[in-house]
Amino acid sequence: MTIGARVLKTGMAVALAIYLSSFFGFPSPLITAVAAILTIQPSIYRSWQQVLDQFQTNILGAAMALGAMQLFGQTPIAVGLVCILVILVSIRLKMETTIGVTLVTVVAIMEAHGQNITVALDRFLMVLTGIGAAFTVNVLVFPPRPRKQFTEQVHHAYGQLSLLLRTAISNEMKEQVYRKEKEALHATLRKLEDRYTLFEEERKVLARTKKSHARQLLVSKQMIKTLQKGSELLDVVEEHYFASPGAEQWAQQFDRQIEDLTKYHESILLKFENKMKPHADIEPEEDRELKLVKELTDYLQEDPDEHKRLVFVASGLFEYAYHLRRLEKLVDQVQQRGAAEGSRQEKEEPTESLADKSANG
């Protein structure tokens, strides 16, 4: 079992919250620690957004709690009603992620009834201190890097997909192992979509690189789409290939075609990371695909009802190939524009330095 960055940062945020509670002289670190735990987020953008939302809803929740105490006193029913109201308001403001900490604020303040107002305000400050501790740790300690994490997740998903595709036609893998690996692939693809969302949110805080970031997002989205098409190919093979009469005679052709495409997929990922030689020809020959289409067309005409299942398999294969070629095209465009922008900056730098010299002179 490995300890992830978020797990480690949660522990550090709690430790910092407890230390700050002692530093500020709070009577108990419990509320501060709970607020810190509930505020840790997987990205800097979400952390900042969480701080803003938490600040607003906690002020609102504190005002509601103080008002309810003056009107109804501190009773279990009053606390419950205020909690319901806070939840409804938070949902209305589309700040559902702040509900947990805001409810802690409400309960902490209303529980202080019978004591002076300073105690209630202290508890409100304890919550804000916990929020601040979590934000500080999240930004300064192992700051989230959605792009790097996304790339690593893509490689992981490709490794799982490649293993399944290379053994799909030959059916060499044990059924139980195949099912387990396929479920793992689907889980990875779901996580990949979450990573993409974080990567997309990062654009909102990168004002200087919005254009290049937008191009990276296009490539990333196509990476996910391509992996999904590969996963769909697995489903088509499982559903139609083995149920098709005479499929054995096509095994070598389909297997070779899938082998070419998985190798092509890997080469595109390497190309995206600038690990391939410039102008390397990585695309598989289209002649083999055209030959397969012609042979399948002739085969289908012999007995359309019996042989059409293989056409479904070929269709899934060609769609996977189409999205791979589209991915390579996007990678080429991003790298070309990146290189053009880099050379433009290099040309502008000497001009700027000469202007600076003349200004200084």
mmCIF file of C-alpha atoms in Angstrom:
data_model
loop_
_atom_site.group_PDB
_atom_site.id
_atom_site.type_symbol
_atom_site.label_atom_id
_atom_site.label_comp_id
_atom_site.label_asym_id
_atom_site.label_seq_id
_atom_site.Cartn_x
_atom_site.Cartn_y
_atom_site.Cartn_z
ATOM 1 C CA MET A 1 0.000 0.000 0.000
ATOM 2 C CA THR A 2 1.349 3.424 -1.040
ATOM 3 C CA ILE A 3 0.677 6.744 0.654
ATOM 4 C CA GLY A 4 -0.650 9.245 -1.871
ATOM 5 C CA ALA A 5 0.126 12.965 -1.825
ATOM 6 C CA ARG A 6 -3.405 13.863 -0.811
ATOM 7 C CA VAL A 7 -3.311 11.463 2.151
ATOM 8 C CA LEU A 8 0.021 12.878 3.281
ATOM 9 C CA LYS A 9 -1.185 16.458 2.881
ATOM 10 C CA THR A 10 -4.334 15.755 4.881
ATOM 11 C CA GLY A 11 -2.192 14.620 7.790
ATOM 12 C CA MET A 12 0.054 17.661 7.463
ATOM 13 C CA ALA A 13 -2.944 20.000 7.277
ATOM 14 C CA VAL A 14 -4.345 18.500 10.478
ATOM 15 C CA ALA A 15 -0.968 18.875 12.201
ATOM 16 C CA LEU A 16 -0.688 22.518 11.089
ATOM 17 C CA ALA A 17 -4.279 23.204 12.186
ATOM 18 C CA ILE A 18 -3.564 21.798 15.658
ATOM 19 C CA TYR A 19 -0.356 23.826 15.915
ATOM 20 C CA LEU A 20 -2.186 27.028 14.896
ATOM 21 C CA SER A 21 -4.934 26.286 17.437
ATOM 22 C CA SER A 22 -2.304 26.178 20.138
ATOM 23 C CA PHE A 23 -0.584 29.293 18.782
ATOM 24 C CA PHE A 24 -3.803 31.339 18.759
ATOM 25 C CA GLY A 25 -4.860 29.994 22.135
ATOM 26 C CA PHE A 26 -8.025 28.208 21.013
ATOM 27 C CA PRO A 27 -9.522 26.035 23.763
ATOM 28 C CA SER A 28 -9.642 22.915 21.571
ATOM 29 C CA PRO A 29 -8.081 21.987 18.199
ATOM 30 C CA LEU A 30 -10.958 19.678 17.250
ATOM 31 C CA ILE A 31 -12.990 22.140 15.169
ATOM 32 C CA THR A 32 -9.887 23.487 13.421
ATOM 33 C CA ALA A 33 -8.681 19.982 12.549
ATOM 34 C CA VAL A 34 -12.094 18.914 11.203
ATOM 35 C CA ALA A 35 -12.272 22.029 8.997
ATOM 36 C CA ALA A 36 -8.789 21.272 7.632
ATOM 37 C CA ILE A 37 -9.736 17.673 6.805
ATOM 38 C CA LEU A 38 -12.864 18.729 4.903
ATOM 39 C CA THR A 39 -11.074 21.440 2.892
ATOM 40 C CA ILE A 40 -8.237 19.494 1.220
ATOM 41 C CA GLN A 41 -8.796 19.444 -2.564
ATOM 42 C CA PRO A 42 -7.069 17.623 -5.486
ATOM 43 C CA SER A 43 -6.051 20.801 -7.347
ATOM 44 C CA ILE A 44 -4.890 24.335 -6.569
ATOM 45 C CA TYR A 45 -7.805 25.823 -8.497
ATOM 46 C CA ARG A 46 -10.299 23.822 -6.492
ATOM 47 C CA SER A 47 -8.477 24.697 -3.280
ATOM 48 C CA TRP A 48 -8.742 28.410 -4.017
ATOM 49 C CA GLN A 49 -12.360 28.087 -5.116
ATOM 50 C CA GLN A 50 -13.064 26.089 -1.973
ATOM 51 C CA VAL A 51 -11.569 28.835 0.224
ATOM 52 C CA LEU A 52 -13.722 31.498 -1.440
ATOM 53 C CA ASP A 53 -16.883 29.401 -1.217
ATOM 54 C CA GLN A 54 -16.144 28.318 2.345
ATOM 55 C CA PHE A 55 -15.600 31.909 3.442
ATOM 56 C CA GLN A 56 -18.943 33.002 2.005
ATOM 57 C CA THR A 57 -21.034 30.098 3.235
ATOM 58 C CA ASN A 58 -19.397 30.035 6.659
ATOM 59 C CA ILE A 59 -20.149 33.730 7.214
ATOM 60 C CA LEU A 60 -23.711 33.042 6.113
ATOM 61 C CA GLY A 61 -23.935 29.962 8.333
ATOM 62 C CA ALA A 62 -22.497 31.835 11.308
ATOM 63 C CA ALA A 63 -25.013 34.664 10.840
ATOM 64 C CA MET A 64 -27.864 32.162 10.658
ATOM 65 C CA ALA A 65 -26.635 30.378 13.777
ATOM 66 C CA LEU A 66 -26.314 33.628 15.771
ATOM 67 C CA GLY A 67 -29.729 34.814 14.596
ATOM 68 C CA ALA A 68 -31.371 31.488 15.449
ATOM 69 C CA MET A 69 -29.826 31.546 18.922
ATOM 70 C CA GLN A 70 -31.309 34.976 19.582
ATOM 71 C CA LEU A 71 -34.750 33.983 18.321
ATOM 72 C CA PHE A 72 -35.172 30.352 19.376
ATOM 73 C CA GLY A 73 -32.351 29.667 21.785
ATOM 74 C CA GLN A 74 -30.089 26.616 21.643
ATOM 75 C CA THR A 75 -32.325 23.602 21.292
ATOM 76 C CA PRO A 76 -31.779 20.427 19.252
ATOM 77 C CA ILE A 77 -34.722 21.345 17.016
ATOM 78 C CA ALA A 78 -33.329 24.837 16.387
ATOM 79 C CA VAL A 79 -29.892 23.426 15.505
ATOM 80 C CA GLY A 80 -31.462 20.892 13.143
ATOM 81 C CA LEU A 81 -33.606 23.531 11.413
ATOM 82 C CA VAL A 82 -30.630 25.846 10.901
ATOM 83 C CA CYS A 83 -28.604 22.939 9.457
ATOM 84 C CA ILE A 84 -31.428 22.188 6.992
ATOM 85 C CA LEU A 85 -31.589 25.852 6.002
ATOM 86 C CA VAL A 86 -27.806 26.018 5.504
ATOM 87 C CA ILE A 87 -27.868 22.921 3.283
ATOM 88 C CA LEU A 88 -30.681 24.374 1.131
ATOM 89 C CA VAL A 89 -28.921 27.726 0.780
ATOM 90 C CA SER A 90 -25.595 26.087 -0.123
ATOM 91 C CA ILE A 91 -27.286 23.983 -2.801
ATOM 92 C CA ARG A 92 -29.068 27.063 -4.112
ATOM 93 C CA LEU A 93 -25.750 28.898 -4.372
ATOM 94 C CA LYS A 94 -24.182 25.828 -6.043
ATOM 95 C CA MET A 95 -21.656 25.475 -3.227
ATOM 96 C CA GLU A 96 -22.449 21.907 -2.215
ATOM 97 C CA THR A 97 -18.808 21.134 -1.407
ATOM 98 C CA THR A 98 -18.874 23.639 1.456
ATOM 99 C CA ILE A 99 -21.809 22.071 3.292
ATOM 100 C CA GLY A 100 -19.711 19.892 5.625
ATOM 101 C CA VAL A 101 -17.532 22.678 7.031
ATOM 102 C CA THR A 102 -20.435 25.130 7.190
ATOM 103 C CA LEU A 103 -22.455 22.706 9.285
ATOM 104 C CA VAL A 104 -19.475 22.337 11.621
ATOM 105 C CA THR A 105 -19.513 26.134 11.998
ATOM 106 C CA VAL A 106 -23.240 26.205 12.733
ATOM 107 C CA VAL A 107 -23.111 23.443 15.343
ATOM 108 C CA ALA A 108 -19.959 24.874 16.966
ATOM 109 C CA ILE A 109 -21.505 28.341 17.310
ATOM 110 C CA MET A 110 -24.920 27.202 18.504
ATOM 111 C CA GLU A 111 -23.353 24.805 20.995
ATOM 112 C CA ALA A 112 -21.713 27.835 22.588
ATOM 113 C CA HIS A 113 -25.080 29.284 23.628
ATOM 114 C CA GLY A 114 -25.158 30.339 27.253
ATOM 115 C CA GLN A 115 -21.619 31.647 26.946
ATOM 116 C CA ASN A 116 -20.676 35.098 25.703
ATOM 117 C CA ILE A 117 -20.637 36.032 22.028
ATOM 118 C CA THR A 118 -16.831 35.989 22.014
ATOM 119 C CA VAL A 119 -16.843 32.190 22.370
ATOM 120 C CA ALA A 120 -19.090 31.831 19.334
ATOM 121 C CA LEU A 121 -16.852 34.109 17.276
ATOM 122 C CA ASP A 122 -13.760 32.216 18.441
ATOM 123 C CA ARG A 123 -15.252 29.014 17.108
ATOM 124 C CA PHE A 124 -15.945 30.695 13.796
ATOM 125 C CA LEU A 125 -12.306 31.779 13.663
ATOM 126 C CA MET A 126 -11.255 28.199 14.464
ATOM 127 C CA VAL A 127 -13.069 26.999 11.349
ATOM 128 C CA LEU A 128 -11.428 29.675 9.186
ATOM 129 C CA THR A 129 -8.028 28.744 10.628
ATOM 130 C CA GLY A 130 -8.548 25.107 9.626
ATOM 131 C CA ILE A 131 -9.549 26.182 6.099
ATOM 132 C CA GLY A 132 -6.437 28.357 5.843
ATOM 133 C CA ALA A 133 -4.189 25.551 7.089
ATOM 134 C CA ALA A 134 -5.528 23.152 4.463
ATOM 135 C CA PHE A 135 -5.098 25.691 1.649
ATOM 136 C CA THR A 136 -1.543 26.521 2.702
ATOM 137 C CA VAL A 137 -0.480 22.882 2.800
ATOM 138 C CA ASN A 138 -2.174 22.100 -0.522
ATOM 139 C CA VAL A 139 -0.376 24.943 -2.305
ATOM 140 C CA LEU A 140 3.087 24.657 -0.733
ATOM 141 C CA VAL A 141 3.516 20.899 -0.181
ATOM 142 C CA PHE A 142 3.553 18.651 -3.276
ATOM 143 C CA PRO A 143 1.331 21.053 -5.263
ATOM 144 C CA PRO A 144 -1.021 19.143 -7.578
ATOM 145 C CA ARG A 145 0.243 18.758 -11.159
ATOM 146 C CA PRO A 146 -2.827 17.692 -13.170
ATOM 147 C CA ARG A 147 -0.989 17.552 -16.507
ATOM 148 C CA LYS A 148 1.746 15.219 -15.253
ATOM 149 C CA GLN A 149 -0.788 13.063 -13.427
ATOM 150 C CA PHE A 150 -2.976 12.919 -16.530
ATOM 151 C CA THR A 151 -0.050 11.796 -18.720
ATOM 152 C CA GLU A 152 0.916 9.084 -16.245
ATOM 153 C CA GLN A 153 -2.698 7.902 -16.128
ATOM 154 C CA VAL A 154 -2.826 7.773 -19.955
ATOM 155 C CA HIS A 155 0.248 5.525 -20.060
ATOM 156 C CA HIS A 156 -1.250 3.305 -17.378
ATOM 157 C CA ALA A 157 -4.514 3.003 -19.313
ATOM 158 C CA TYR A 158 -2.645 2.268 -22.545
ATOM 159 C CA GLY A 159 -0.665 -0.514 -20.852
ATOM 160 C CA GLN A 160 -3.887 -2.148 -19.668
ATOM 161 C CA LEU A 161 -5.583 -1.714 -23.049
ATOM 162 C CA SER A 162 -2.590 -3.016 -25.001
ATOM 163 C CA LEU A 163 -2.428 -6.186 -22.922
ATOM 164 C CA LEU A 164 -6.114 -6.914 -23.492
ATOM 165 C CA LEU A 165 -6.096 -6.086 -27.210
ATOM 166 C CA ARG A 166 -3.032 -8.179 -27.983
ATOM 167 C CA THR A 167 -4.666 -11.246 -26.430
ATOM 168 C CA ALA A 168 -8.269 -10.541 -27.486
ATOM 169 C CA ILE A 169 -8.309 -12.545 -30.725
ATOM 170 C CA SER A 170 -5.986 -15.327 -29.611
ATOM 171 C CA ASN A 171 -8.038 -15.715 -26.435
ATOM 172 C CA GLU A 172 -4.948 -16.813 -24.507
ATOM 173 C CA MET A 173 -5.766 -15.109 -21.241
ATOM 174 C CA LYS A 174 -7.735 -16.924 -18.549
ATOM 175 C CA GLU A 175 -11.334 -15.800 -18.391
ATOM 176 C CA GLN A 176 -11.131 -14.716 -14.765
ATOM 177 C CA VAL A 177 -7.910 -12.773 -15.345
ATOM 178 C CA TYR A 178 -9.357 -11.163 -18.482
ATOM 179 C CA ARG A 179 -12.434 -9.962 -16.605
ATOM 180 C CA LYS A 180 -10.327 -8.558 -13.813
ATOM 181 C CA GLU A 181 -8.025 -6.714 -16.217
ATOM 182 C CA LYS A 182 -10.968 -5.334 -18.176
ATOM 183 C CA GLU A 183 -12.647 -4.014 -15.029
ATOM 184 C CA ALA A 184 -9.351 -2.398 -14.044
ATOM 185 C CA LEU A 185 -9.185 -0.714 -17.470
ATOM 186 C CA HIS A 186 -12.699 0.690 -17.094
ATOM 187 C CA ALA A 187 -11.811 2.002 -13.626
ATOM 188 C CA THR A 188 -8.684 3.666 -15.024
ATOM 189 C CA LEU A 189 -10.684 5.318 -17.818
ATOM 190 C CA ARG A 190 -13.106 6.746 -15.256
ATOM 191 C CA LYS A 191 -10.203 8.129 -13.232
ATOM 192 C CA LEU A 192 -8.723 9.529 -16.430
ATOM 193 C CA GLU A 193 -11.867 11.553 -17.084
ATOM 194 C CA ASP A 194 -11.614 12.974 -13.554
ATOM 195 C CA ARG A 195 -7.970 13.869 -14.188
ATOM 196 C CA TYR A 196 -8.969 15.603 -17.409
ATOM 197 C CA THR A 197 -11.501 17.698 -15.490
ATOM 198 C CA LEU A 198 -8.757 18.830 -13.090
ATOM 199 C CA PHE A 199 -6.447 19.519 -16.028
ATOM 200 C CA GLU A 200 -9.190 21.561 -17.689
ATOM 201 C CA GLU A 201 -9.799 23.579 -14.519
ATOM 202 C CA GLU A 202 -6.091 24.435 -14.403
ATOM 203 C CA ARG A 203 -6.611 26.601 -17.483
ATOM 204 C CA LYS A 204 -8.557 29.097 -15.373
ATOM 205 C CA VAL A 205 -5.471 29.926 -13.322
ATOM 206 C CA LEU A 206 -2.951 29.916 -16.197
ATOM 207 C CA ALA A 207 -3.703 33.224 -17.882
ATOM 208 C CA ARG A 208 -0.323 33.429 -19.652
ATOM 209 C CA THR A 209 -0.554 30.067 -21.363
ATOM 210 C CA LYS A 210 -4.259 29.797 -22.201
ATOM 211 C CA LYS A 211 -3.673 29.146 -25.928
ATOM 212 C CA SER A 212 -1.095 26.400 -25.471
ATOM 213 C CA HIS A 213 -3.134 24.940 -22.621
ATOM 214 C CA ALA A 214 -6.225 24.863 -24.848
ATOM 215 C CA ARG A 215 -4.279 22.910 -27.482
ATOM 216 C CA GLN A 216 -3.071 20.497 -24.818
ATOM 217 C CA LEU A 217 -6.689 20.000 -23.760
ATOM 218 C CA LEU A 218 -7.677 19.067 -27.322
ATOM 219 C CA VAL A 219 -4.951 16.441 -27.453
ATOM 220 C CA SER A 220 -5.834 15.146 -23.989
ATOM 221 C CA LYS A 221 -9.495 14.813 -24.876
ATOM 222 C CA GLN A 222 -8.588 12.892 -28.017
ATOM 223 C CA MET A 223 -6.302 10.634 -25.965
ATOM 224 C CA ILE A 224 -9.261 9.675 -23.798
ATOM 225 C CA LYS A 225 -11.472 9.197 -26.867
ATOM 226 C CA THR A 226 -8.893 6.920 -28.474
ATOM 227 C CA LEU A 227 -8.548 4.788 -25.353
ATOM 228 C CA GLN A 228 -12.324 4.519 -25.142
ATOM 229 C CA LYS A 229 -12.504 3.346 -28.780
ATOM 230 C CA GLY A 230 -9.880 0.729 -27.996
ATOM 231 C CA SER A 231 -11.992 -0.414 -25.047
ATOM 232 C CA GLU A 232 -15.066 -0.544 -27.282
ATOM 233 C CA LEU A 233 -13.100 -2.710 -29.732
ATOM 234 C CA LEU A 234 -12.610 -5.212 -26.913
ATOM 235 C CA ASP A 235 -16.375 -5.313 -26.371
ATOM 236 C CA VAL A 236 -17.031 -5.849 -30.085
ATOM 237 C CA VAL A 237 -14.501 -8.673 -30.306
ATOM 238 C CA GLU A 238 -16.009 -10.342 -27.260
ATOM 239 C CA GLU A 239 -19.575 -10.021 -28.524
ATOM 240 C CA HIS A 240 -19.229 -10.746 -32.242
ATOM 241 C CA TYR A 241 -15.902 -12.335 -33.161
ATOM 242 C CA PHE A 242 -16.205 -15.575 -31.203
ATOM 243 C CA ALA A 243 -19.868 -15.946 -32.162
ATOM 244 C CA SER A 244 -19.065 -15.688 -35.872
ATOM 245 C CA PRO A 245 -18.844 -18.993 -37.812
ATOM 246 C CA GLY A 246 -15.472 -19.481 -39.466
ATOM 247 C CA ALA A 247 -13.831 -16.705 -37.456
ATOM 248 C CA GLU A 248 -10.689 -18.815 -37.018
ATOM 249 C CA GLN A 249 -9.577 -18.234 -40.585
ATOM 250 C CA TRP A 250 -9.540 -14.481 -39.932
ATOM 251 C CA ALA A 251 -7.669 -14.705 -36.634
ATOM 252 C CA GLN A 252 -4.223 -13.992 -38.063
ATOM 253 C CA GLN A 253 -5.367 -10.960 -40.054
ATOM 254 C CA PHE A 254 -7.287 -9.380 -37.203
ATOM 255 C CA ASP A 255 -4.536 -10.171 -34.724
ATOM 256 C CA ARG A 256 -1.872 -8.619 -36.958
ATOM 257 C CA GLN A 257 -4.008 -5.533 -37.539
ATOM 258 C CA ILE A 258 -4.568 -5.043 -33.799
ATOM 259 C CA GLU A 259 -0.838 -5.535 -33.176
ATOM 260 C CA ASP A 260 -0.048 -2.775 -35.677
ATOM 261 C CA LEU A 261 -2.563 -0.399 -34.097
ATOM 262 C CA THR A 262 -1.382 -0.959 -30.519
ATOM 263 C CA LYS A 263 2.191 -0.318 -31.633
ATOM 264 C CA TYR A 264 0.990 2.801 -33.448
ATOM 265 C CA HIS A 265 -0.811 3.937 -30.289
ATOM 266 C CA GLU A 266 2.355 3.537 -28.242
ATOM 267 C CA SER A 267 4.410 5.450 -30.809
ATOM 268 C CA ILE A 268 1.967 8.373 -30.723
ATOM 269 C CA LEU A 269 2.286 8.624 -26.948
ATOM 270 C CA LEU A 270 6.076 8.599 -27.268
ATOM 271 C CA LYS A 271 5.856 11.197 -29.999
ATOM 272 C CA PHE A 272 3.736 13.419 -27.768
ATOM 273 C CA GLU A 273 6.512 13.315 -25.161
ATOM 274 C CA ASN A 274 9.157 14.156 -27.800
ATOM 275 C CA LYS A 275 10.780 10.736 -27.463
ATOM 276 C CA MET A 276 10.531 9.885 -31.178
ATOM 277 C CA LYS A 277 12.907 11.046 -33.893
ATOM 278 C CA PRO A 278 11.637 13.984 -35.974
ATOM 279 C CA HIS A 279 9.624 12.961 -39.031
ATOM 280 C CA ALA A 280 9.555 9.319 -37.957
ATOM 281 C CA ASP A 281 6.978 7.369 -39.970
ATOM 282 C CA ILE A 282 4.950 5.570 -37.306
ATOM 283 C CA GLU A 283 1.625 5.142 -39.076
ATOM 284 C CA PRO A 284 0.817 1.568 -40.179
ATOM 285 C CA GLU A 285 0.310 0.870 -43.871
ATOM 286 C CA GLU A 286 -3.207 1.548 -45.091
ATOM 287 C CA ASP A 287 -2.845 -1.058 -47.822
ATOM 288 C CA ARG A 288 -3.330 -3.811 -45.266
ATOM 289 C CA GLU A 289 -6.549 -2.193 -44.065
ATOM 290 C CA LEU A 290 -7.849 -1.785 -47.605
ATOM 291 C CA LYS A 291 -7.021 -5.416 -48.342
ATOM 292 C CA LEU A 292 -8.901 -6.505 -45.231
ATOM 293 C CA VAL A 293 -11.931 -4.430 -46.262
ATOM 294 C CA LYS A 294 -11.979 -5.994 -49.734
ATOM 295 C CA GLU A 295 -11.629 -9.529 -48.423
ATOM 296 C CA LEU A 296 -14.344 -8.999 -45.819
ATOM 297 C CA THR A 297 -16.659 -7.530 -48.456
ATOM 298 C CA ASP A 298 -16.236 -10.620 -50.621
ATOM 299 C CA TYR A 299 -16.656 -12.869 -47.585
ATOM 300 C CA LEU A 300 -19.859 -11.081 -46.559
ATOM 301 C CA GLN A 301 -21.420 -11.568 -49.950
ATOM 302 C CA GLU A 302 -21.085 -15.319 -49.633
ATOM 303 C CA ASP A 303 -23.469 -15.465 -46.662
ATOM 304 C CA PRO A 304 -24.507 -12.036 -45.272
ATOM 305 C CA ASP A 305 -26.454 -13.399 -42.291
ATOM 306 C CA GLU A 306 -23.678 -15.673 -41.077
ATOM 307 C CA HIS A 307 -20.689 -13.421 -41.754
ATOM 308 C CA LYS A 308 -21.891 -9.946 -40.831
ATOM 309 C CA ARG A 309 -20.580 -10.282 -37.278
ATOM 310 C CA LEU A 310 -17.009 -10.031 -38.576
ATOM 311 C CA VAL A 311 -17.933 -6.762 -40.264
ATOM 312 C CA PHE A 312 -18.845 -5.371 -36.851
ATOM 313 C CA VAL A 313 -15.412 -6.359 -35.582
ATOM 314 C CA ALA A 314 -13.726 -4.741 -38.561
ATOM 315 C CA SER A 315 -15.809 -1.601 -38.056
ATOM 316 C CA GLY A 316 -14.592 -1.319 -34.447
ATOM 317 C CA LEU A 317 -11.037 -1.897 -35.632
ATOM 318 C CA PHE A 318 -11.214 0.825 -38.283
ATOM 319 C CA GLU A 319 -12.823 3.306 -35.886
ATOM 320 C CA TYR A 320 -9.973 2.744 -33.414
ATOM 321 C CA ALA A 321 -7.512 3.323 -36.278
ATOM 322 C CA TYR A 322 -9.352 6.498 -37.322
ATOM 323 C CA HIS A 323 -9.096 8.031 -33.858
ATOM 324 C CA LEU A 324 -5.421 7.054 -33.609
ATOM 325 C CA ARG A 325 -4.671 8.923 -36.841
ATOM 326 C CA ARG A 326 -6.668 11.899 -35.607
ATOM 327 C CA LEU A 327 -4.679 11.856 -32.368
ATOM 328 C CA GLU A 328 -1.368 11.851 -34.245
ATOM 329 C CA LYS A 329 -2.533 14.780 -36.369
ATOM 330 C CA LEU A 330 -3.418 16.788 -33.262
ATOM 331 C CA VAL A 331 -0.059 15.944 -31.665
ATOM 332 C CA ASP A 332 1.729 17.148 -34.817
ATOM 333 C CA GLN A 333 -0.228 20.411 -34.828
ATOM 334 C CA VAL A 334 0.472 21.109 -31.153
ATOM 335 C CA GLN A 335 4.189 20.422 -31.532
ATOM 336 C CA GLN A 336 4.471 22.541 -34.696
ATOM 337 C CA ARG A 337 2.705 25.506 -33.082
ATOM 338 C CA GLY A 338 4.761 25.075 -29.925
ATOM 339 C CA ALA A 339 7.966 25.098 -31.972
ATOM 340 C CA ALA A 340 6.783 28.181 -33.896
ATOM 341 C CA GLU A 341 5.989 30.056 -30.687
ATOM 342 C CA GLY A 342 9.362 29.060 -29.230
ATOM 343 C CA SER A 343 11.286 30.356 -32.251
ATOM 344 C CA ARG A 344 9.229 33.561 -32.211
ATOM 345 C CA GLN A 345 10.149 34.177 -28.575
ATOM 346 C CA GLU A 346 13.829 33.569 -29.339
ATOM 347 C CA LYS A 347 13.693 36.200 -32.086
ATOM 348 C CA GLU A 348 11.947 38.710 -29.829
ATOM 349 C CA GLU A 349 14.383 38.318 -26.904
ATOM 350 C CA PRO A 350 17.445 39.844 -28.674
ATOM 351 C CA THR A 351 15.268 42.742 -29.873
ATOM 352 C CA GLU A 352 14.089 43.390 -26.336
ATOM 353 C CA SER A 353 17.632 43.249 -24.961
ATOM 354 C CA LEU A 354 18.843 45.802 -27.566
ATOM 355 C CA ALA A 355 15.967 48.081 -26.685
ATOM 356 C CA ASP A 356 16.845 47.765 -23.008
ATOM 357 C CA LYS A 357 20.482 48.605 -23.748
ATOM 358 C CA SER A 358 19.554 51.676 -25.752
ATOM 359 C CA ALA A 359 17.186 52.789 -22.993
ATOM 360 C CA ASN A 360 19.885 52.342 -20.382
ATOM 361 C CA GLY A 361 22.433 54.057 -22.544
#
